[in-house]
Amino acid sequence: PAAKASPQPDRQTDRGSLRALWYLVPALLVFALFLFYPLGRSVFLSFQGSDLFGRPSGFVGFDQYTRLFTDSGFWNVMWVTLGFTVLTVVPSIAIALALALLLHQKIRGIRFFRTAFALPFAYSVATASVIFGVMFNQATGVLNGMLAFFGLDRVGWLTDPAWALLSVSLATVWMQLGYNLLVLSAGLGAVSDDVVEAARLDGAHGWRMQRSIIMPLLTPQLFFLLVTGTIHALQSFGQIHILTKGGPQDSTTTLVYSIYEQAFANNNSNFGYASAQAVVLLIIVVAVSAIQFGVLERKVFYR
């Protein structure tokens, strides 16, 4: 018997796919212009030397990376970046979780407190940094005024290397608090009342209810905040630039701020070295995100 003819491709489907690709062209152009090209340019420059004007002076291989990993200043920057990330991500999520659980209670006037605690989300980084700069001012700041009221010595919140990183981290935690609180509050609002009621009938109350029922149901939101918060901390720049400019004594110079200093600050134009740092930052972000997805996502309860 004659073999059956193969079905002809659906022309309407092909036309629909082609039309969809045309709709994607603007987005692809934006990605190519603001993402793919800068990424490729950074990788290219990391293998190039730089003249006084920052122009590529020739291929130098891995010399920029060798200089980078043998520079003690770079490792200090890495430790500062690690400390800043830990001091901002963990507290911002933990405090937001505690507030979300408290604000989820059905008491009078709770809507006012929900709005008040979510207000930090409405402030820009620049605005919040200026406010905290006034608060941290050693001579006229509110915090030192309170210390003086109790007879304690004034603290150089932004001028003492022992306090600067903690102060910038505190400001960053406050900036992140509103967004984290909104995400966790939305997660709590999605928890089924039937599940909670069934748990209460089984004898789950108080901390046991929070630990055994509510917390597992919030793991998707907690995991999301951990991933995005880590990336945000690794890329933070505005508050550091406004509050301390990486000082004092490089105690708040994170990797992102070091890239800025090498490439643009103080008339610097060492684009090759800065690009090598940018590539390292990209690798760190990808590696940390991959570890988080590979290890922590297994513990996420997707209902």
PDB file of C-alpha atoms in Angstrom:
ATOM      1  CA  PRO A   1       0.000   0.000   0.000  1.00  0.00           C
ATOM      2  CA  ALA A   2       1.097   3.563  -0.675  1.00  0.00           C
ATOM      3  CA  ALA A   3       2.630   5.338   2.282  1.00  0.00           C
ATOM      4  CA  LYS A   4       0.535   8.078   3.825  1.00  0.00           C
ATOM      5  CA  ALA A   5       1.603  11.573   2.913  1.00  0.00           C
ATOM      6  CA  SER A   6       3.173  13.526   5.758  1.00  0.00           C
ATOM      7  CA  PRO A   7       0.884  16.224   7.116  1.00  0.00           C
ATOM      8  CA  GLN A   8       1.463  19.697   5.761  1.00  0.00           C
ATOM      9  CA  PRO A   9       2.571  22.302   8.303  1.00  0.00           C
ATOM     10  CA  ASP A  10      -0.157  24.559   9.535  1.00  0.00           C
ATOM     11  CA  ARG A  11       0.479  27.841   7.783  1.00  0.00           C
ATOM     12  CA  GLN A  12      -1.655  29.755  10.246  1.00  0.00           C
ATOM     13  CA  THR A  13       0.454  28.459  13.120  1.00  0.00           C
ATOM     14  CA  ASP A  14       3.653  29.518  11.329  1.00  0.00           C
ATOM     15  CA  ARG A  15       2.234  32.966  10.666  1.00  0.00           C
ATOM     16  CA  GLY A  16       1.176  33.275  14.293  1.00  0.00           C
ATOM     17  CA  SER A  17       4.655  32.306  15.505  1.00  0.00           C
ATOM     18  CA  LEU A  18       6.250  34.790  13.088  1.00  0.00           C
ATOM     19  CA  ARG A  19       3.903  37.529  14.286  1.00  0.00           C
ATOM     20  CA  ALA A  20       4.779  36.719  17.914  1.00  0.00           C
ATOM     21  CA  LEU A  21       8.479  37.046  17.097  1.00  0.00           C
ATOM     22  CA  TRP A  22       7.864  40.474  15.620  1.00  0.00           C
ATOM     23  CA  TYR A  23       6.186  41.515  18.867  1.00  0.00           C
ATOM     24  CA  LEU A  24       9.295  40.371  20.746  1.00  0.00           C
ATOM     25  CA  VAL A  25      11.653  42.473  18.630  1.00  0.00           C
ATOM     26  CA  PRO A  26      11.330  45.696  20.736  1.00  0.00           C
ATOM     27  CA  ALA A  27      12.015  43.790  23.956  1.00  0.00           C
ATOM     28  CA  LEU A  28      14.958  41.965  22.375  1.00  0.00           C
ATOM     29  CA  LEU A  29      16.404  45.268  21.162  1.00  0.00           C
ATOM     30  CA  VAL A  30      16.168  46.712  24.668  1.00  0.00           C
ATOM     31  CA  PHE A  31      17.855  43.624  26.142  1.00  0.00           C
ATOM     32  CA  ALA A  32      20.550  43.730  23.471  1.00  0.00           C
ATOM     33  CA  LEU A  33      21.242  47.420  24.046  1.00  0.00           C
ATOM     34  CA  PHE A  34      21.154  47.559  27.843  1.00  0.00           C
ATOM     35  CA  LEU A  35      22.093  44.003  28.856  1.00  0.00           C
ATOM     36  CA  PHE A  36      23.849  41.875  26.253  1.00  0.00           C
ATOM     37  CA  TYR A  37      26.068  44.603  24.798  1.00  0.00           C
ATOM     38  CA  PRO A  38      27.279  45.953  28.192  1.00  0.00           C
ATOM     39  CA  LEU A  39      27.916  42.395  29.353  1.00  0.00           C
ATOM     40  CA  GLY A  40      29.921  41.534  26.246  1.00  0.00           C
ATOM     41  CA  ARG A  41      31.767  44.854  26.433  1.00  0.00           C
ATOM     42  CA  SER A  42      32.706  44.246  30.081  1.00  0.00           C
ATOM     43  CA  VAL A  43      34.092  40.805  29.292  1.00  0.00           C
ATOM     44  CA  PHE A  44      36.049  42.260  26.362  1.00  0.00           C
ATOM     45  CA  LEU A  45      37.502  45.112  28.431  1.00  0.00           C
ATOM     46  CA  SER A  46      38.519  42.742  31.229  1.00  0.00           C
ATOM     47  CA  PHE A  47      41.093  41.257  28.858  1.00  0.00           C
ATOM     48  CA  GLN A  48      42.347  44.658  27.716  1.00  0.00           C
ATOM     49  CA  GLY A  49      44.727  47.189  29.164  1.00  0.00           C
ATOM     50  CA  SER A  50      43.670  50.839  29.528  1.00  0.00           C
ATOM     51  CA  ASP A  51      45.443  54.079  28.646  1.00  0.00           C
ATOM     52  CA  LEU A  52      45.086  57.347  30.568  1.00  0.00           C
ATOM     53  CA  PHE A  53      41.765  58.034  28.880  1.00  0.00           C
ATOM     54  CA  GLY A  54      40.342  54.577  29.530  1.00  0.00           C
ATOM     55  CA  ARG A  55      40.632  53.427  25.938  1.00  0.00           C
ATOM     56  CA  PRO A  56      41.654  49.775  25.344  1.00  0.00           C
ATOM     57  CA  SER A  57      45.403  49.673  24.848  1.00  0.00           C
ATOM     58  CA  GLY A  58      45.780  46.046  23.826  1.00  0.00           C
ATOM     59  CA  PHE A  59      45.106  42.458  24.759  1.00  0.00           C
ATOM     60  CA  VAL A  60      46.663  41.524  28.123  1.00  0.00           C
ATOM     61  CA  GLY A  61      45.113  38.088  28.657  1.00  0.00           C
ATOM     62  CA  PHE A  62      44.373  37.262  32.273  1.00  0.00           C
ATOM     63  CA  ASP A  63      46.659  39.965  33.678  1.00  0.00           C
ATOM     64  CA  GLN A  64      43.725  41.953  35.065  1.00  0.00           C
ATOM     65  CA  TYR A  65      42.397  38.894  36.892  1.00  0.00           C
ATOM     66  CA  THR A  66      45.868  37.994  38.186  1.00  0.00           C
ATOM     67  CA  ARG A  67      46.259  41.504  39.551  1.00  0.00           C
ATOM     68  CA  LEU A  68      42.781  41.302  41.007  1.00  0.00           C
ATOM     69  CA  PHE A  69      43.230  38.070  42.953  1.00  0.00           C
ATOM     70  CA  THR A  70      46.700  39.018  44.218  1.00  0.00           C
ATOM     71  CA  ASP A  71      45.543  42.405  45.498  1.00  0.00           C
ATOM     72  CA  SER A  72      44.941  42.415  49.266  1.00  0.00           C
ATOM     73  CA  GLY A  73      42.629  45.386  48.817  1.00  0.00           C
ATOM     74  CA  PHE A  74      40.355  43.308  46.611  1.00  0.00           C
ATOM     75  CA  TRP A  75      39.987  40.640  49.301  1.00  0.00           C
ATOM     76  CA  ASN A  76      39.152  43.330  51.832  1.00  0.00           C
ATOM     77  CA  VAL A  77      36.429  44.494  49.444  1.00  0.00           C
ATOM     78  CA  MET A  78      35.116  40.932  49.233  1.00  0.00           C
ATOM     79  CA  TRP A  79      34.932  40.643  53.032  1.00  0.00           C
ATOM     80  CA  VAL A  80      33.094  43.962  53.249  1.00  0.00           C
ATOM     81  CA  THR A  81      30.676  42.788  50.554  1.00  0.00           C
ATOM     82  CA  LEU A  82      30.044  39.551  52.431  1.00  0.00           C
ATOM     83  CA  GLY A  83      29.501  41.395  55.711  1.00  0.00           C
ATOM     84  CA  PHE A  84      27.150  43.908  54.113  1.00  0.00           C
ATOM     85  CA  THR A  85      25.123  41.126  52.476  1.00  0.00           C
ATOM     86  CA  VAL A  86      24.728  39.168  55.718  1.00  0.00           C
ATOM     87  CA  LEU A  87      23.932  42.288  57.760  1.00  0.00           C
ATOM     88  CA  THR A  88      21.181  43.362  55.370  1.00  0.00           C
ATOM     89  CA  VAL A  89      19.532  40.229  53.955  1.00  0.00           C
ATOM     90  CA  VAL A  90      19.047  38.201  57.145  1.00  0.00           C
ATOM     91  CA  PRO A  91      17.757  41.006  59.423  1.00  0.00           C
ATOM     92  CA  SER A  92      15.488  42.521  56.765  1.00  0.00           C
ATOM     93  CA  ILE A  93      13.730  39.187  56.207  1.00  0.00           C
ATOM     94  CA  ALA A  94      13.623  38.211  59.893  1.00  0.00           C
ATOM     95  CA  ILE A  95      12.226  41.573  61.048  1.00  0.00           C
ATOM     96  CA  ALA A  96       9.715  41.664  58.186  1.00  0.00           C
ATOM     97  CA  LEU A  97       8.562  38.137  59.069  1.00  0.00           C
ATOM     98  CA  ALA A  98       8.073  39.037  62.731  1.00  0.00           C
ATOM     99  CA  LEU A  99       6.147  42.179  61.811  1.00  0.00           C
ATOM    100  CA  ALA A 100       4.025  40.338  59.237  1.00  0.00           C
ATOM    101  CA  LEU A 101       3.010  37.728  61.819  1.00  0.00           C
ATOM    102  CA  LEU A 102       2.124  40.451  64.330  1.00  0.00           C
ATOM    103  CA  LEU A 103       0.231  42.548  61.789  1.00  0.00           C
ATOM    104  CA  HIS A 104      -1.748  39.521  60.658  1.00  0.00           C
ATOM    105  CA  GLN A 105      -3.593  39.487  63.959  1.00  0.00           C
ATOM    106  CA  LYS A 106      -7.191  40.648  63.899  1.00  0.00           C
ATOM    107  CA  ILE A 107      -7.113  43.607  66.266  1.00  0.00           C
ATOM    108  CA  ARG A 108      -8.537  47.110  66.077  1.00  0.00           C
ATOM    109  CA  GLY A 109      -6.470  49.655  64.133  1.00  0.00           C
ATOM    110  CA  ILE A 110      -4.224  47.033  62.543  1.00  0.00           C
ATOM    111  CA  ARG A 111      -4.605  48.609  59.082  1.00  0.00           C
ATOM    112  CA  PHE A 112      -2.890  51.767  60.295  1.00  0.00           C
ATOM    113  CA  PHE A 113       0.140  49.816  61.490  1.00  0.00           C
ATOM    114  CA  ARG A 114       0.257  47.808  58.254  1.00  0.00           C
ATOM    115  CA  THR A 115       0.414  51.033  56.269  1.00  0.00           C
ATOM    116  CA  ALA A 116       2.980  52.600  58.609  1.00  0.00           C
ATOM    117  CA  PHE A 117       5.366  49.652  58.466  1.00  0.00           C
ATOM    118  CA  ALA A 118       5.033  49.394  54.672  1.00  0.00           C
ATOM    119  CA  LEU A 119       5.922  53.079  54.142  1.00  0.00           C
ATOM    120  CA  PRO A 120       9.694  52.483  53.642  1.00  0.00           C
ATOM    121  CA  PHE A 121       8.809  50.869  50.305  1.00  0.00           C
ATOM    122  CA  ALA A 122       7.618  54.270  49.076  1.00  0.00           C
ATOM    123  CA  TYR A 123      10.978  55.992  49.670  1.00  0.00           C
ATOM    124  CA  SER A 124      13.692  56.065  47.048  1.00  0.00           C
ATOM    125  CA  VAL A 125      17.220  55.033  47.964  1.00  0.00           C
ATOM    126  CA  ALA A 126      18.424  58.619  47.647  1.00  0.00           C
ATOM    127  CA  THR A 127      15.679  60.045  49.858  1.00  0.00           C
ATOM    128  CA  ALA A 128      16.077  57.397  52.550  1.00  0.00           C
ATOM    129  CA  SER A 129      19.869  57.784  52.493  1.00  0.00           C
ATOM    130  CA  VAL A 130      19.642  61.543  53.017  1.00  0.00           C
ATOM    131  CA  ILE A 131      17.281  61.001  55.962  1.00  0.00           C
ATOM    132  CA  PHE A 132      19.604  58.495  57.569  1.00  0.00           C
ATOM    133  CA  GLY A 133      22.560  60.789  56.871  1.00  0.00           C
ATOM    134  CA  VAL A 134      20.864  63.435  59.007  1.00  0.00           C
ATOM    135  CA  MET A 135      20.062  60.893  61.724  1.00  0.00           C
ATOM    136  CA  PHE A 136      23.627  59.555  61.788  1.00  0.00           C
ATOM    137  CA  ASN A 137      25.268  62.999  61.859  1.00  0.00           C
ATOM    138  CA  GLN A 138      27.823  62.947  64.655  1.00  0.00           C
ATOM    139  CA  ALA A 139      27.252  66.532  65.772  1.00  0.00           C
ATOM    140  CA  THR A 140      23.530  67.135  65.261  1.00  0.00           C
ATOM    141  CA  GLY A 141      22.064  63.673  64.574  1.00  0.00           C
ATOM    142  CA  VAL A 142      19.070  62.318  66.443  1.00  0.00           C
ATOM    143  CA  LEU A 143      20.856  59.141  67.522  1.00  0.00           C
ATOM    144  CA  ASN A 144      23.770  60.976  69.119  1.00  0.00           C
ATOM    145  CA  GLY A 145      21.330  63.419  70.681  1.00  0.00           C
ATOM    146  CA  MET A 146      19.635  60.487  72.402  1.00  0.00           C
ATOM    147  CA  LEU A 147      22.989  59.138  73.563  1.00  0.00           C
ATOM    148  CA  ALA A 148      23.939  62.556  74.951  1.00  0.00           C
ATOM    149  CA  PHE A 149      20.602  62.753  76.775  1.00  0.00           C
ATOM    150  CA  PHE A 150      21.490  59.570  78.654  1.00  0.00           C
ATOM    151  CA  GLY A 151      25.029  60.801  79.337  1.00  0.00           C
ATOM    152  CA  LEU A 152      26.719  58.515  76.817  1.00  0.00           C
ATOM    153  CA  ASP A 153      29.518  59.422  74.414  1.00  0.00           C
ATOM    154  CA  ARG A 154      28.679  60.365  70.866  1.00  0.00           C
ATOM    155  CA  VAL A 155      29.314  57.738  68.177  1.00  0.00           C
ATOM    156  CA  GLY A 156      30.781  58.367  64.743  1.00  0.00           C
ATOM    157  CA  TRP A 157      28.151  56.305  62.976  1.00  0.00           C
ATOM    158  CA  LEU A 158      29.477  57.111  59.512  1.00  0.00           C
ATOM    159  CA  THR A 159      33.008  58.270  60.372  1.00  0.00           C
ATOM    160  CA  ASP A 160      34.204  55.411  62.585  1.00  0.00           C
ATOM    161  CA  PRO A 161      35.308  52.265  60.674  1.00  0.00           C
ATOM    162  CA  ALA A 162      33.928  50.131  63.495  1.00  0.00           C
ATOM    163  CA  TRP A 163      30.416  51.544  63.039  1.00  0.00           C
ATOM    164  CA  ALA A 164      30.171  52.638  59.397  1.00  0.00           C
ATOM    165  CA  LEU A 165      29.286  49.303  57.799  1.00  0.00           C
ATOM    166  CA  LEU A 166      26.744  48.534  60.509  1.00  0.00           C
ATOM    167  CA  SER A 167      25.159  51.964  60.055  1.00  0.00           C
ATOM    168  CA  VAL A 168      24.854  51.631  56.276  1.00  0.00           C
ATOM    169  CA  SER A 169      23.472  48.118  56.738  1.00  0.00           C
ATOM    170  CA  LEU A 170      20.888  49.426  59.213  1.00  0.00           C
ATOM    171  CA  ALA A 171      19.739  52.016  56.690  1.00  0.00           C
ATOM    172  CA  THR A 172      19.519  49.346  53.987  1.00  0.00           C
ATOM    173  CA  VAL A 173      17.478  47.040  56.237  1.00  0.00           C
ATOM    174  CA  TRP A 174      14.981  49.851  56.796  1.00  0.00           C
ATOM    175  CA  MET A 175      14.770  50.466  53.028  1.00  0.00           C
ATOM    176  CA  GLN A 176      14.066  46.787  52.331  1.00  0.00           C
ATOM    177  CA  LEU A 177      11.647  46.322  55.211  1.00  0.00           C
ATOM    178  CA  GLY A 178       8.554  47.714  53.501  1.00  0.00           C
ATOM    179  CA  TYR A 179       8.872  45.543  50.396  1.00  0.00           C
ATOM    180  CA  ASN A 180       9.624  42.392  52.390  1.00  0.00           C
ATOM    181  CA  LEU A 181       6.676  43.093  54.653  1.00  0.00           C
ATOM    182  CA  LEU A 182       4.309  43.476  51.682  1.00  0.00           C
ATOM    183  CA  VAL A 183       5.453  40.187  50.156  1.00  0.00           C
ATOM    184  CA  LEU A 184       5.129  38.251  53.415  1.00  0.00           C
ATOM    185  CA  SER A 185       1.784  39.853  54.241  1.00  0.00           C
ATOM    186  CA  ALA A 186       0.490  38.770  50.838  1.00  0.00           C
ATOM    187  CA  GLY A 187       1.709  35.250  51.587  1.00  0.00           C
ATOM    188  CA  LEU A 188      -0.053  35.230  54.937  1.00  0.00           C
ATOM    189  CA  GLY A 189      -3.229  36.482  53.297  1.00  0.00           C
ATOM    190  CA  ALA A 190      -3.133  33.525  50.922  1.00  0.00           C
ATOM    191  CA  VAL A 191      -3.003  30.969  53.742  1.00  0.00           C
ATOM    192  CA  SER A 192      -6.274  29.066  53.790  1.00  0.00           C
ATOM    193  CA  ASP A 193      -8.447  29.610  56.861  1.00  0.00           C
ATOM    194  CA  ASP A 194      -9.488  25.965  56.630  1.00  0.00           C
ATOM    195  CA  VAL A 195      -5.879  24.836  57.090  1.00  0.00           C
ATOM    196  CA  VAL A 196      -5.440  27.095  60.112  1.00  0.00           C
ATOM    197  CA  GLU A 197      -8.713  25.993  61.656  1.00  0.00           C
ATOM    198  CA  ALA A 198      -7.877  22.321  61.122  1.00  0.00           C
ATOM    199  CA  ALA A 199      -4.521  22.870  62.813  1.00  0.00           C
ATOM    200  CA  ARG A 200      -6.208  24.509  65.777  1.00  0.00           C
ATOM    201  CA  LEU A 201      -8.584  21.588  66.136  1.00  0.00           C
ATOM    202  CA  ASP A 202      -5.522  19.326  66.225  1.00  0.00           C
ATOM    203  CA  GLY A 203      -4.095  21.348  69.103  1.00  0.00           C
ATOM    204  CA  ALA A 204      -1.685  23.683  67.277  1.00  0.00           C
ATOM    205  CA  HIS A 205      -1.562  27.105  68.953  1.00  0.00           C
ATOM    206  CA  GLY A 206       0.894  29.965  69.404  1.00  0.00           C
ATOM    207  CA  TRP A 207       4.488  29.240  68.419  1.00  0.00           C
ATOM    208  CA  ARG A 208       3.671  25.687  67.359  1.00  0.00           C
ATOM    209  CA  MET A 209       1.116  27.039  64.881  1.00  0.00           C
ATOM    210  CA  GLN A 210       3.645  29.512  63.470  1.00  0.00           C
ATOM    211  CA  ARG A 211       6.479  26.983  63.251  1.00  0.00           C
ATOM    212  CA  SER A 212       4.601  23.929  61.957  1.00  0.00           C
ATOM    213  CA  ILE A 213       1.853  25.464  59.809  1.00  0.00           C
ATOM    214  CA  ILE A 214       2.430  29.115  58.900  1.00  0.00           C
ATOM    215  CA  MET A 215       6.188  29.030  58.297  1.00  0.00           C
ATOM    216  CA  PRO A 216       6.117  26.090  55.840  1.00  0.00           C
ATOM    217  CA  LEU A 217       3.334  27.805  53.915  1.00  0.00           C
ATOM    218  CA  LEU A 218       5.463  30.967  53.707  1.00  0.00           C
ATOM    219  CA  THR A 219       8.577  29.242  52.358  1.00  0.00           C
ATOM    220  CA  PRO A 220       7.911  30.333  48.725  1.00  0.00           C
ATOM    221  CA  GLN A 221       7.836  33.991  49.799  1.00  0.00           C
ATOM    222  CA  LEU A 222      10.835  33.564  52.105  1.00  0.00           C
ATOM    223  CA  PHE A 223      12.842  31.881  49.357  1.00  0.00           C
ATOM    224  CA  PHE A 224      11.928  34.604  46.883  1.00  0.00           C
ATOM    225  CA  LEU A 225      13.001  37.349  49.312  1.00  0.00           C
ATOM    226  CA  LEU A 226      16.247  35.537  50.087  1.00  0.00           C
ATOM    227  CA  VAL A 227      17.230  35.294  46.412  1.00  0.00           C
ATOM    228  CA  THR A 228      16.190  38.816  45.430  1.00  0.00           C
ATOM    229  CA  GLY A 229      17.523  40.311  48.677  1.00  0.00           C
ATOM    230  CA  THR A 230      20.936  38.724  48.162  1.00  0.00           C
ATOM    231  CA  ILE A 231      21.150  40.031  44.600  1.00  0.00           C
ATOM    232  CA  HIS A 232      20.010  43.473  45.747  1.00  0.00           C
ATOM    233  CA  ALA A 233      22.639  43.547  48.521  1.00  0.00           C
ATOM    234  CA  LEU A 234      25.426  42.533  46.133  1.00  0.00           C
ATOM    235  CA  GLN A 235      24.397  45.320  43.753  1.00  0.00           C
ATOM    236  CA  SER A 236      23.727  48.073  46.328  1.00  0.00           C
ATOM    237  CA  PHE A 237      25.385  51.380  45.512  1.00  0.00           C
ATOM    238  CA  GLY A 238      23.250  54.463  46.188  1.00  0.00           C
ATOM    239  CA  GLN A 239      23.149  54.403  49.985  1.00  0.00           C
ATOM    240  CA  ILE A 240      26.877  53.658  50.211  1.00  0.00           C
ATOM    241  CA  HIS A 241      27.731  56.536  47.875  1.00  0.00           C
ATOM    242  CA  ILE A 242      25.502  59.036  49.685  1.00  0.00           C
ATOM    243  CA  LEU A 243      26.294  58.034  53.265  1.00  0.00           C
ATOM    244  CA  THR A 244      29.993  57.120  53.299  1.00  0.00           C
ATOM    245  CA  LYS A 245      31.428  57.106  49.750  1.00  0.00           C
ATOM    246  CA  GLY A 246      33.067  53.787  50.596  1.00  0.00           C
ATOM    247  CA  GLY A 247      34.824  55.104  53.699  1.00  0.00           C
ATOM    248  CA  PRO A 248      36.077  55.548  56.243  1.00  0.00           C
ATOM    249  CA  GLN A 249      39.237  53.601  55.423  1.00  0.00           C
ATOM    250  CA  ASP A 250      37.363  51.529  52.828  1.00  0.00           C
ATOM    251  CA  SER A 251      35.247  49.979  55.589  1.00  0.00           C
ATOM    252  CA  THR A 252      32.110  50.288  53.426  1.00  0.00           C
ATOM    253  CA  THR A 253      33.658  49.733  49.992  1.00  0.00           C
ATOM    254  CA  THR A 254      31.702  46.852  48.513  1.00  0.00           C
ATOM    255  CA  LEU A 255      32.486  45.232  45.173  1.00  0.00           C
ATOM    256  CA  VAL A 256      30.027  47.414  43.274  1.00  0.00           C
ATOM    257  CA  TYR A 257      31.436  50.567  44.829  1.00  0.00           C
ATOM    258  CA  SER A 258      34.981  49.417  44.085  1.00  0.00           C
ATOM    259  CA  ILE A 259      34.001  49.044  40.423  1.00  0.00           C
ATOM    260  CA  TYR A 260      32.730  52.621  40.465  1.00  0.00           C
ATOM    261  CA  GLU A 261      35.925  53.877  42.109  1.00  0.00           C
ATOM    262  CA  GLN A 262      38.182  52.134  39.598  1.00  0.00           C
ATOM    263  CA  ALA A 263      36.221  53.271  36.548  1.00  0.00           C
ATOM    264  CA  PHE A 264      34.801  56.712  37.336  1.00  0.00           C
ATOM    265  CA  ALA A 265      35.648  58.201  40.759  1.00  0.00           C
ATOM    266  CA  ASN A 266      38.476  60.733  41.171  1.00  0.00           C
ATOM    267  CA  ASN A 267      38.998  60.911  37.397  1.00  0.00           C
ATOM    268  CA  ASN A 268      39.941  57.237  37.286  1.00  0.00           C
ATOM    269  CA  SER A 269      39.494  55.422  33.992  1.00  0.00           C
ATOM    270  CA  ASN A 270      40.870  51.980  34.735  1.00  0.00           C
ATOM    271  CA  PHE A 271      38.097  50.283  32.779  1.00  0.00           C
ATOM    272  CA  GLY A 272      39.984  47.017  32.310  1.00  0.00           C
ATOM    273  CA  TYR A 273      40.461  46.417  36.023  1.00  0.00           C
ATOM    274  CA  ALA A 274      36.926  47.585  36.806  1.00  0.00           C
ATOM    275  CA  SER A 275      35.521  45.287  34.108  1.00  0.00           C
ATOM    276  CA  ALA A 276      37.375  42.335  35.620  1.00  0.00           C
ATOM    277  CA  GLN A 277      35.723  43.153  38.951  1.00  0.00           C
ATOM    278  CA  ALA A 278      32.353  43.374  37.197  1.00  0.00           C
ATOM    279  CA  VAL A 279      32.844  39.917  35.682  1.00  0.00           C
ATOM    280  CA  VAL A 280      33.725  38.538  39.124  1.00  0.00           C
ATOM    281  CA  LEU A 281      30.572  40.139  40.522  1.00  0.00           C
ATOM    282  CA  LEU A 282      28.494  38.510  37.794  1.00  0.00           C
ATOM    283  CA  ILE A 283      30.020  35.113  38.551  1.00  0.00           C
ATOM    284  CA  ILE A 284      29.326  35.577  42.272  1.00  0.00           C
ATOM    285  CA  VAL A 285      25.683  36.521  41.676  1.00  0.00           C
ATOM    286  CA  VAL A 286      25.123  33.561  39.348  1.00  0.00           C
ATOM    287  CA  ALA A 287      26.930  31.133  41.670  1.00  0.00           C
ATOM    288  CA  VAL A 288      25.091  32.262  44.809  1.00  0.00           C
ATOM    289  CA  SER A 289      21.741  32.139  43.023  1.00  0.00           C
ATOM    290  CA  ALA A 290      22.501  28.654  41.663  1.00  0.00           C
ATOM    291  CA  ILE A 291      23.417  27.423  45.148  1.00  0.00           C
ATOM    292  CA  GLN A 292      20.262  28.910  46.615  1.00  0.00           C
ATOM    293  CA  PHE A 293      18.107  27.263  43.958  1.00  0.00           C
ATOM    294  CA  GLY A 294      19.993  23.986  44.150  1.00  0.00           C
ATOM    295  CA  VAL A 295      19.999  23.658  47.936  1.00  0.00           C
ATOM    296  CA  LEU A 296      17.318  25.808  49.522  1.00  0.00           C
ATOM    297  CA  GLU A 297      14.565  25.403  46.933  1.00  0.00           C
ATOM    298  CA  ARG A 298      14.243  21.748  47.938  1.00  0.00           C
ATOM    299  CA  LYS A 299      12.879  22.918  51.268  1.00  0.00           C
ATOM    300  CA  VAL A 300      10.281  25.199  49.699  1.00  0.00           C
ATOM    301  CA  PHE A 301       6.699  24.040  50.095  1.00  0.00           C
ATOM    302  CA  TYR A 302       4.774  24.917  46.924  1.00  0.00           C
ATOM    303  CA  ARG A 303       1.158  24.356  47.774  1.00  0.00           C
TER     304      ARG A 303
END
